[in-house]
Amino acid sequence: MEDCLFCRIVAGKIPSTKVFEDDAVLAIRDINPQAPVHVLLLSKRHHASVVDASRADPAVFGRIVAAAVKVATADGVAERGFRLLTNTGPDAGQAVPHLHFHLLGGREMGWPPW
Ligand code: AMP
Ligand code: ZN
């Protein structure tokens, strides 16, 4: 989608710091990191959120999780732990309507997450 920020990143039209890529997923460093490790796992196909992707391409979730574990291992946070999450819709504060998961690690995180 021409007007989608993350589609433009996937297409290489906007620069990003790539940490992993395969045919389904592009993993990039978040531009405004909230933890020492903050990586975004973008679906290469455009889906507005998990709701759309669960209908159109449910296999993408396994691909994203597998990519996240690879990145967490490479970045050295797999052992101590990390958080993998996706914001969906306005109540969750989803800012970019293109399917992506946040991988956060490298510090202790609180729970519940408000
Ligand atoms: P969300 O609120 O879940 O939609 O998260 C959007 C995330 O995208 C935020 O953490 C932003 O910091 C991040 N972000 C926005 N623009 C860029 C960009 N050009 N490159 C990398 N991360 C970005
Ligand atoms: Zn998109």
PDB file of C-alpha atoms and ligand atoms in Angstrom, residues 1 3-8 10 43-48 96-99, ligand 2:
ATOM      1  CA  MET A   1       0.000   0.000   0.000  1.00  0.00           C
ATOM      2  CA  ASP A   3       0.328   5.321   1.819  1.00  0.00           C
ATOM      3  CA  CYS A   4       1.308   2.776   4.503  1.00  0.00           C
ATOM      4  CA  LEU A   5       4.486   3.619   6.458  1.00  0.00           C
ATOM      5  CA  PHE A   6       5.502   0.006   7.080  1.00  0.00           C
ATOM      6  CA  CYS A   7       4.733  -1.068   3.492  1.00  0.00           C
ATOM      7  CA  ARG A   8       7.087   1.702   2.407  1.00  0.00           C
ATOM      8  CA  VAL A  10       9.273  -3.178   3.529  1.00  0.00           C
ATOM      9  CA  SER A  43       4.647  -8.745   8.122  1.00  0.00           C
ATOM     10  CA  LYS A  44       5.827  -8.234   4.552  1.00  0.00           C
ATOM     11  CA  ARG A  45       2.226  -8.523   3.386  1.00  0.00           C
ATOM     12  CA  HIS A  46       0.002  -5.672   4.398  1.00  0.00           C
ATOM     13  CA  HIS A  47      -2.584  -6.504   7.050  1.00  0.00           C
ATOM     14  CA  ALA A  48      -4.052  -3.745   9.171  1.00  0.00           C
ATOM     15  CA  VAL A  96       0.644   2.140  12.569  1.00  0.00           C
ATOM     16  CA  PRO A  97      -2.123   0.084  10.953  1.00  0.00           C
ATOM     17  CA  HIS A  98       0.192  -2.552   9.448  1.00  0.00           C
ATOM     18  CA  LEU A  99       0.686  -5.871  11.269  1.00  0.00           C
TER      19      LEU A  99
HETATM   20 ZN    ZN B   2       1.229  -1.761   5.106  1.00  0.00          ZN
END
